[in-house]
Amino acid sequence: MSTKLPELGTIGPTTMLTHEQARQTVIDHLLQNKRPRATTVVNVWEALGYVVAHAIQTDREYPPFDRSTRDGYAVRAADASKGADLRCAGEVKAGDPATTPLARWTCVQIMTGAALPPGADAVVMIEHTQREGDKIRFDRDTRAGQNFVPRGSEAKSGQTILTPGTRLGFAEVALAAQVGQTELLCAAKPRVGILSTGDEIVLVDQKPGPFQIRNSNSVSLAAQTKLAGGEPVLLGNAPDRVDVLRAKIERGLREDVLVMSGGVSMGKYDLVEAVLKDLGAEFYFDAVAIRPGRPAVFGRCRDTFFFGLPGNPVSTMVTFELFVTAAIDLLNGAEARALPLVQAQLGEALKEKTGLTHFLPARVQWQGATPEVKPLTWQGSGDVAALARANCFLVVPADREEIAAGETVSILLRKEVV
Ligand code: AMP
Ligand code: MG
């Protein structure tokens, strides 16, 4: 091990990126990632949040029969004109075989989801008919094709309905189940090494001394990792000592991506960048024009991407949302999802220093036609309690010193709570 670490300031890029540029930098580098991706077979009940790694095809046509979308009467449209009387020749409910052809001048009662009998080319809603014994009278003209979904119109047999790289949400797992695919080949969730740093940090289940703090960052990072579709690998905490930090980082570089918190500012004991540099890391950015989160670092070391996120808890959380989520998407073989940014009306005037884009803990409400957002009182980037009262971050652009009440602003949703 080298005895002298590189000087801070000689380590990485010197220009500060905007958060959009920084995120794009992450995306660009991850797209060039050459490391082979692991796959795993996942049962459809467990597959939510995975990204499918193979094409999934239908096993038959969908719908497999002409499927009624109404309760009413299956008819030949030409016979069921306004004022016509047709004899009701029986009924067909969902699941019944529909094999008997519909004779001319007859109809059959049909339920939603049931198959049209051969020869029927329309369904008339029960509300548009009158019944007297087995005679059905039609109140209006009938158009061929109305009120049923033709066989094969949703998908042909053997058609690909889920392509590799598709994220499995509730509709996608239902679709896989619908076509009988219950074991799905998916990208193995990227393993995200989580390493906190700092002499002051104790395990969350330990009683901290009067000047120590619990390792809440490892908890938030693990939670964010899971939400983003990764598998957290807890690597504990490294004190601010080169030897231990180096060993922990080397261990973390065995994972798909390493996310560290703390030790990336300008303090005497902020050693993360120097240790990484000493391990041969390349740095793609080491400053982003945001508050909180300005000293965020992203690079690659021994073929593993790493993030050095600032240790103040809100900084850690914001920078994870802005940058690490995109990396996890791409490591899953999916596209990077857009950030959940939406427009809202500012509920009260605000003032901020210019130069950095601010992400302020805020609450958005959806009472009127447009969502309204108000920043919360907070004590800066260590204030987890304020963030836990927030359901979004209010984004104050770097060039705006004042924003008046009523103006439109962007908010970054905390999607997991709103
Ligand atoms: P650093 O980025 O290392 O200068 O850390 C900034 C501040 O963040 C520290 O003074 C701690 O109060 C806090 N902090 C650092 N690491 C953690 C952690 N793992 N959990 C909670 N707070 C932390
Ligand atoms: Mg520290």
XYZ file of C-alpha atoms and ligand atoms in Angstrom:
442
model
C 0.000 0.000 0.000
C 1.264 3.445 -0.805
C 2.064 5.547 2.216
C 1.270 8.893 0.650
C -2.167 9.543 -0.706
C -2.705 11.853 -3.657
C -3.427 15.456 -2.748
C -7.043 16.542 -2.802
C -7.477 18.831 -5.751
C -5.270 16.712 -7.982
C -7.775 13.903 -7.955
C -10.608 14.351 -10.304
C -12.341 16.663 -12.701
C -12.245 20.258 -11.657
C -15.372 21.555 -13.343
C -18.640 21.387 -11.528
C -21.455 19.780 -13.514
C -25.125 20.634 -13.359
C -27.211 17.815 -11.979
C -28.587 17.121 -15.454
C -25.054 16.850 -16.859
C -23.980 14.675 -13.957
C -26.904 12.317 -14.435
C -26.211 12.145 -18.155
C -22.579 11.358 -17.362
C -23.712 8.410 -15.266
C -25.986 7.226 -18.054
C -23.302 7.601 -20.736
C -20.749 5.605 -18.770
C -23.175 2.898 -17.732
C -24.298 2.455 -21.325
C -20.718 1.581 -22.184
C -20.541 -0.902 -19.343
C -18.993 -4.070 -20.727
C -19.403 -6.258 -17.684
C -21.627 -9.245 -18.460
C -24.928 -9.151 -16.665
C -26.127 -12.053 -14.602
C -29.626 -13.437 -15.028
C -31.892 -15.311 -12.691
C -35.167 -17.186 -12.997
C -37.912 -15.488 -10.999
C -41.375 -16.778 -10.299
C -44.074 -14.448 -11.555
C -45.353 -13.867 -8.022
C -41.964 -12.478 -7.041
C -41.145 -10.734 -10.294
C -42.423 -7.239 -9.525
C -39.579 -4.745 -9.971
C -37.349 -7.101 -11.933
C -36.353 -6.417 -15.527
C -37.118 -9.236 -17.900
C -34.090 -10.552 -19.788
C -35.764 -12.536 -22.557
C -38.642 -12.014 -24.958
C -41.969 -13.360 -23.757
C -44.420 -14.645 -26.336
C -48.076 -15.450 -26.289
C -49.077 -19.108 -26.174
C -52.227 -18.507 -28.279
C -54.295 -15.688 -29.714
C -55.625 -12.984 -27.391
C -58.437 -12.913 -26.837
C -58.667 -16.608 -27.688
C -62.282 -16.137 -28.874
C -64.543 -13.235 -29.842
C -65.123 -11.849 -26.346
C -68.232 -9.933 -25.427
C -67.637 -6.664 -23.605
C -71.273 -6.273 -22.539
C -74.143 -8.119 -20.949
C -76.805 -8.374 -23.653
C -77.567 -10.365 -26.785
C -75.238 -11.807 -29.385
C -76.783 -11.210 -32.807
C -76.238 -11.089 -36.527
C -76.135 -7.302 -36.912
C -78.130 -7.442 -40.138
C -81.025 -9.152 -38.343
C -81.069 -6.895 -35.277
C -82.193 -3.601 -36.747
C -84.337 -1.081 -34.913
C -87.760 -2.542 -34.114
C -86.819 -6.106 -35.098
C -87.979 -9.035 -32.967
C -85.578 -11.969 -32.631
C -86.124 -15.224 -30.815
C -83.758 -15.828 -27.933
C -82.309 -19.284 -28.548
C -80.407 -19.711 -25.294
C -77.633 -18.156 -23.286
C -73.873 -18.206 -23.097
C -71.976 -17.124 -20.025
C -68.247 -16.603 -19.475
C -66.456 -19.932 -19.738
C -69.221 -21.675 -21.700
C -68.199 -23.271 -24.979
C -69.702 -21.293 -27.872
C -69.885 -23.884 -30.612
C -73.503 -23.843 -31.778
C -73.829 -21.466 -34.726
C -76.323 -18.645 -34.356
C -79.274 -19.291 -36.644
C -80.747 -16.434 -38.659
C -83.420 -14.370 -36.893
C -82.330 -15.606 -33.503
C -80.102 -14.218 -30.776
C -78.554 -15.627 -27.625
C -78.274 -13.944 -24.291
C -74.606 -13.296 -23.590
C -72.619 -12.146 -20.568
C -69.526 -9.984 -20.408
C -66.448 -12.107 -21.053
C -68.372 -14.862 -22.835
C -67.569 -16.072 -26.352
C -69.767 -15.058 -29.285
C -71.295 -18.081 -31.027
C -70.205 -18.709 -34.621
C -72.182 -16.444 -36.975
C -72.741 -13.662 -34.411
C -71.047 -10.404 -35.347
C -72.331 -7.996 -32.690
C -73.546 -7.727 -29.123
C -76.459 -5.493 -28.180
C -76.502 -4.146 -24.647
C -79.380 -5.444 -22.594
C -80.354 -1.814 -21.852
C -81.186 -1.331 -25.541
C -83.633 -4.225 -25.755
C -87.102 -5.201 -24.541
C -87.900 -8.767 -23.638
C -91.278 -10.492 -23.870
C -91.052 -14.245 -23.269
C -88.433 -15.482 -25.709
C -88.907 -12.483 -28.068
C -86.275 -9.781 -27.937
C -87.034 -6.399 -29.481
C -84.203 -4.039 -30.440
C -84.480 -0.290 -29.715
C -81.891 0.805 -32.277
C -79.954 -0.370 -35.289
C -77.007 -2.679 -34.704
C -73.565 -2.231 -36.211
C -71.473 -5.299 -37.061
C -68.444 -5.457 -34.749
C -70.015 -3.631 -31.841
C -69.423 -4.619 -28.210
C -66.983 -7.450 -28.609
C -63.226 -7.844 -28.953
C -62.389 -10.006 -31.980
C -60.283 -13.079 -31.478
C -56.551 -12.351 -31.875
C -56.978 -8.582 -31.911
C -54.962 -8.010 -28.722
C -52.132 -10.328 -29.750
C -51.450 -13.037 -32.303
C -50.249 -16.470 -31.319
C -46.484 -16.486 -30.767
C -46.293 -12.708 -30.770
C -43.693 -11.087 -28.505
C -45.533 -9.138 -25.837
C -42.665 -8.346 -23.451
C -39.242 -7.476 -24.807
C -35.905 -7.859 -22.992
C -35.249 -4.829 -20.827
C -38.895 -4.343 -19.872
C -39.426 -3.483 -16.245
C -42.026 -5.682 -14.632
C -44.762 -3.661 -13.004
C -48.139 -5.013 -11.977
C -49.502 -5.011 -15.526
C -46.420 -6.755 -16.924
C -46.493 -9.562 -14.348
C -50.194 -9.993 -15.077
C -49.445 -10.187 -18.792
C -46.766 -12.824 -18.226
C -49.216 -14.780 -16.098
C -51.942 -14.389 -18.728
C -49.798 -16.112 -21.346
C -48.790 -18.851 -18.945
C -45.223 -17.710 -18.256
C -44.751 -18.243 -14.561
C -40.963 -18.612 -14.479
C -39.314 -15.559 -15.954
C -35.702 -15.095 -16.903
C -34.800 -11.716 -15.433
C -31.702 -9.630 -14.892
C -30.248 -10.501 -11.508
C -30.740 -7.403 -9.403
C -27.497 -5.461 -9.443
C -25.607 -5.876 -6.218
C -25.081 -2.485 -4.661
C -22.313 -2.372 -2.085
C -23.211 0.115 0.646
C -20.360 1.517 2.678
C -20.608 4.356 5.129
C -17.569 6.190 6.397
C -16.796 8.211 9.471
C -15.206 7.851 12.884
C -18.407 9.157 14.472
C -20.665 6.418 13.078
C -22.046 3.523 15.147
C -24.324 0.674 14.111
C -28.002 1.572 14.215
C -28.670 -0.918 16.993
C -25.818 0.394 19.121
C -26.179 3.110 21.711
C -24.202 6.068 20.428
C -21.869 7.928 22.738
C -22.694 11.602 23.308
C -20.828 12.669 20.161
C -21.525 9.707 17.973
C -24.351 9.180 15.501
C -26.157 6.103 14.246
C -25.521 4.861 10.748
C -28.822 5.953 9.282
C -27.291 6.413 5.836
C -26.783 2.701 5.370
C -30.478 2.250 6.112
C -31.632 4.925 3.662
C -29.215 3.716 0.994
C -30.420 0.139 1.350
C -34.036 1.329 1.143
C -33.359 3.457 -1.918
C -31.434 0.618 -3.513
C -34.398 -1.708 -3.117
C -36.805 0.882 -4.474
C -34.523 1.427 -7.444
C -34.382 -2.287 -8.240
C -31.017 -3.195 -6.748
C -29.942 -5.620 -4.079
C -28.211 -3.924 -1.166
C -25.015 -5.537 0.089
C -24.198 -4.060 3.472
C -20.499 -3.450 3.919
C -20.704 -1.642 7.246
C -18.772 1.453 8.153
C -15.187 2.432 7.568
C -13.602 4.766 10.085
C -11.636 7.681 8.657
C -8.413 5.671 8.438
C -6.714 4.964 5.158
C -5.957 1.293 5.777
C -9.447 0.233 6.862
C -11.139 2.441 4.312
C -8.994 1.043 1.554
C -9.743 -2.544 2.540
C -13.487 -1.845 2.735
C -13.480 -0.091 -0.631
C -11.585 -2.971 -2.214
C -14.195 -5.330 -0.815
C -16.954 -3.102 -2.196
C -15.414 -3.079 -5.656
C -16.388 -6.726 -5.960
C -20.048 -5.694 -6.243
C -21.766 -4.395 -9.379
C -21.679 -0.872 -8.055
C -20.297 0.623 -4.867
C -22.118 3.423 -3.084
C -20.341 5.172 -0.251
C -21.511 7.906 2.062
C -19.330 10.526 3.686
C -15.705 11.418 3.354
C -15.939 13.253 0.035
C -15.853 16.859 1.253
C -12.777 19.006 1.727
C -12.114 18.126 5.368
C -8.840 16.728 6.611
C -10.462 13.342 7.230
C -12.374 13.119 3.977
C -10.286 10.358 2.476
C -12.575 8.533 0.077
C -11.417 10.169 -3.145
C -7.741 9.956 -2.253
C -8.019 6.266 -1.418
C -9.919 5.580 -4.637
C -7.369 7.481 -6.665
C -4.660 5.455 -5.026
C -6.510 2.316 -6.085
C -6.363 3.538 -9.667
C -9.862 5.024 -9.965
C -11.021 7.201 -12.813
C -13.283 10.080 -11.811
C -16.055 11.287 -14.080
C -17.291 14.002 -11.742
C -16.539 15.078 -8.230
C -18.705 18.139 -7.832
C -22.271 18.896 -8.863
C -23.901 22.328 -8.710
C -26.585 21.303 -6.230
C -27.393 21.859 -2.603
C -27.518 19.594 -0.798
C -25.130 17.169 -2.459
C -22.446 19.300 -4.065
C -19.387 17.070 -3.364
C -20.945 13.970 -4.990
C -18.417 11.778 -6.788
C -18.841 9.263 -9.583
C -16.196 7.143 -11.230
C -14.915 3.712 -11.973
C -12.297 1.590 -10.312
C -11.225 -1.928 -11.343
C -14.215 -2.153 -13.694
C -16.707 -1.247 -10.986
C -18.604 2.006 -10.962
C -18.671 3.810 -7.664
C -20.481 6.735 -6.133
C -19.082 8.740 -3.272
C -22.067 10.548 -1.841
C -21.730 13.256 0.784
C -22.458 12.016 4.298
C -25.072 14.472 5.466
C -28.174 12.305 5.311
C -30.333 14.526 3.101
C -27.394 15.026 0.720
C -26.939 11.276 0.581
C -30.601 10.726 -0.209
C -30.875 13.463 -2.836
C -27.746 12.410 -4.687
C -28.820 8.778 -4.673
C -32.137 9.742 -6.263
C -30.483 11.960 -8.849
C -27.607 9.724 -9.896
C -27.544 6.199 -8.483
C -31.078 5.294 -9.577
C -30.074 5.728 -13.223
C -27.085 3.428 -12.752
C -29.241 0.715 -11.197
C -31.726 0.888 -14.067
C -28.967 0.473 -16.622
C -27.271 -2.313 -14.678
C -30.636 -4.082 -14.797
C -30.589 -3.861 -18.568
C -33.455 -1.363 -18.608
C -33.537 2.237 -19.739
C -32.843 4.832 -17.110
C -36.232 5.998 -15.883
C -36.858 9.708 -15.973
C -36.728 11.462 -12.636
C -40.212 11.926 -11.163
C -40.223 15.668 -11.800
C -43.601 17.360 -12.059
C -44.818 20.928 -12.155
C -46.544 22.536 -9.203
C -47.634 25.959 -8.120
C -45.534 27.518 -5.406
C -47.693 28.124 -2.327
C -45.514 30.757 -0.713
C -42.710 33.041 -1.900
C -39.166 31.817 -1.374
C -35.639 33.161 -1.512
C -32.447 31.173 -2.075
C -28.836 31.914 -2.901
C -28.063 31.614 -6.584
C -25.315 29.479 -8.113
C -26.523 26.022 -7.088
C -29.777 24.213 -7.803
C -31.495 23.669 -4.479
C -33.525 20.622 -3.549
C -35.653 21.726 -0.618
C -37.785 19.362 1.454
C -41.361 20.324 0.639
C -44.937 19.137 0.712
C -47.132 18.996 -2.315
C -50.912 18.815 -2.084
C -53.386 17.954 -4.785
C -56.456 19.854 -3.696
C -57.161 22.141 -6.623
C -56.642 21.711 -10.318
C -52.868 22.200 -10.050
C -50.742 20.712 -7.310
C -49.516 23.233 -4.762
C -46.136 22.951 -3.081
C -44.714 24.602 0.012
C -41.165 24.286 1.306
C -40.792 23.038 4.873
C -38.744 24.658 7.578
C -35.517 22.731 7.902
C -32.070 22.923 9.394
C -30.104 21.925 6.335
C -28.794 18.683 4.981
C -28.544 16.915 8.330
C -32.265 17.315 8.992
C -33.751 13.886 8.327
C -36.820 14.752 10.399
C -37.724 17.535 7.946
C -37.283 15.216 5.002
C -39.514 12.642 6.642
C -42.244 15.300 6.796
C -41.710 16.078 3.112
C -43.251 14.240 0.182
C -41.139 15.924 -2.472
C -38.172 18.170 -3.091
C -38.840 21.626 -4.424
C -36.293 22.325 -7.139
C -35.036 25.908 -7.083
C -33.053 26.603 -10.262
C -29.510 27.888 -9.804
C -30.324 31.270 -11.357
C -33.421 32.060 -9.288
C -32.931 34.142 -6.195
C -36.600 34.715 -5.520
C -39.691 32.897 -6.648
C -43.076 34.460 -6.049
C -46.099 32.621 -4.705
C -48.185 31.324 -7.575
C -45.265 30.706 -9.935
C -44.828 27.294 -11.484
C -41.929 25.296 -10.097
C -40.573 21.787 -10.540
C -40.803 19.260 -7.791
C -39.035 15.938 -7.494
C -41.536 13.517 -6.009
C -40.676 11.112 -3.270
C -42.573 8.508 -5.230
C -42.456 5.945 -2.461
C -44.627 8.115 -0.183
C -46.959 9.966 -2.570
P -19.063 13.807 5.757
O -19.660 13.879 4.388
O -18.260 12.595 5.995
O -18.312 15.068 6.064
O -20.256 13.756 6.758
C -21.085 14.867 6.972
C -22.011 14.619 8.134
O -22.932 13.645 7.758
C -21.333 14.034 9.355
O -20.884 15.024 10.205
C -22.422 13.218 9.985
O -23.140 14.059 10.868
C -23.306 12.841 8.851
N -23.102 11.454 8.492
C -22.022 10.931 7.856
N -22.175 9.618 7.664
C -23.382 9.295 8.179
C -24.108 8.084 8.280
N -23.598 6.943 7.817
N -25.315 8.106 8.852
C -25.819 9.275 9.317
N -25.194 10.441 9.230
C -23.983 10.469 8.690
Mg -17.058 11.940 7.457
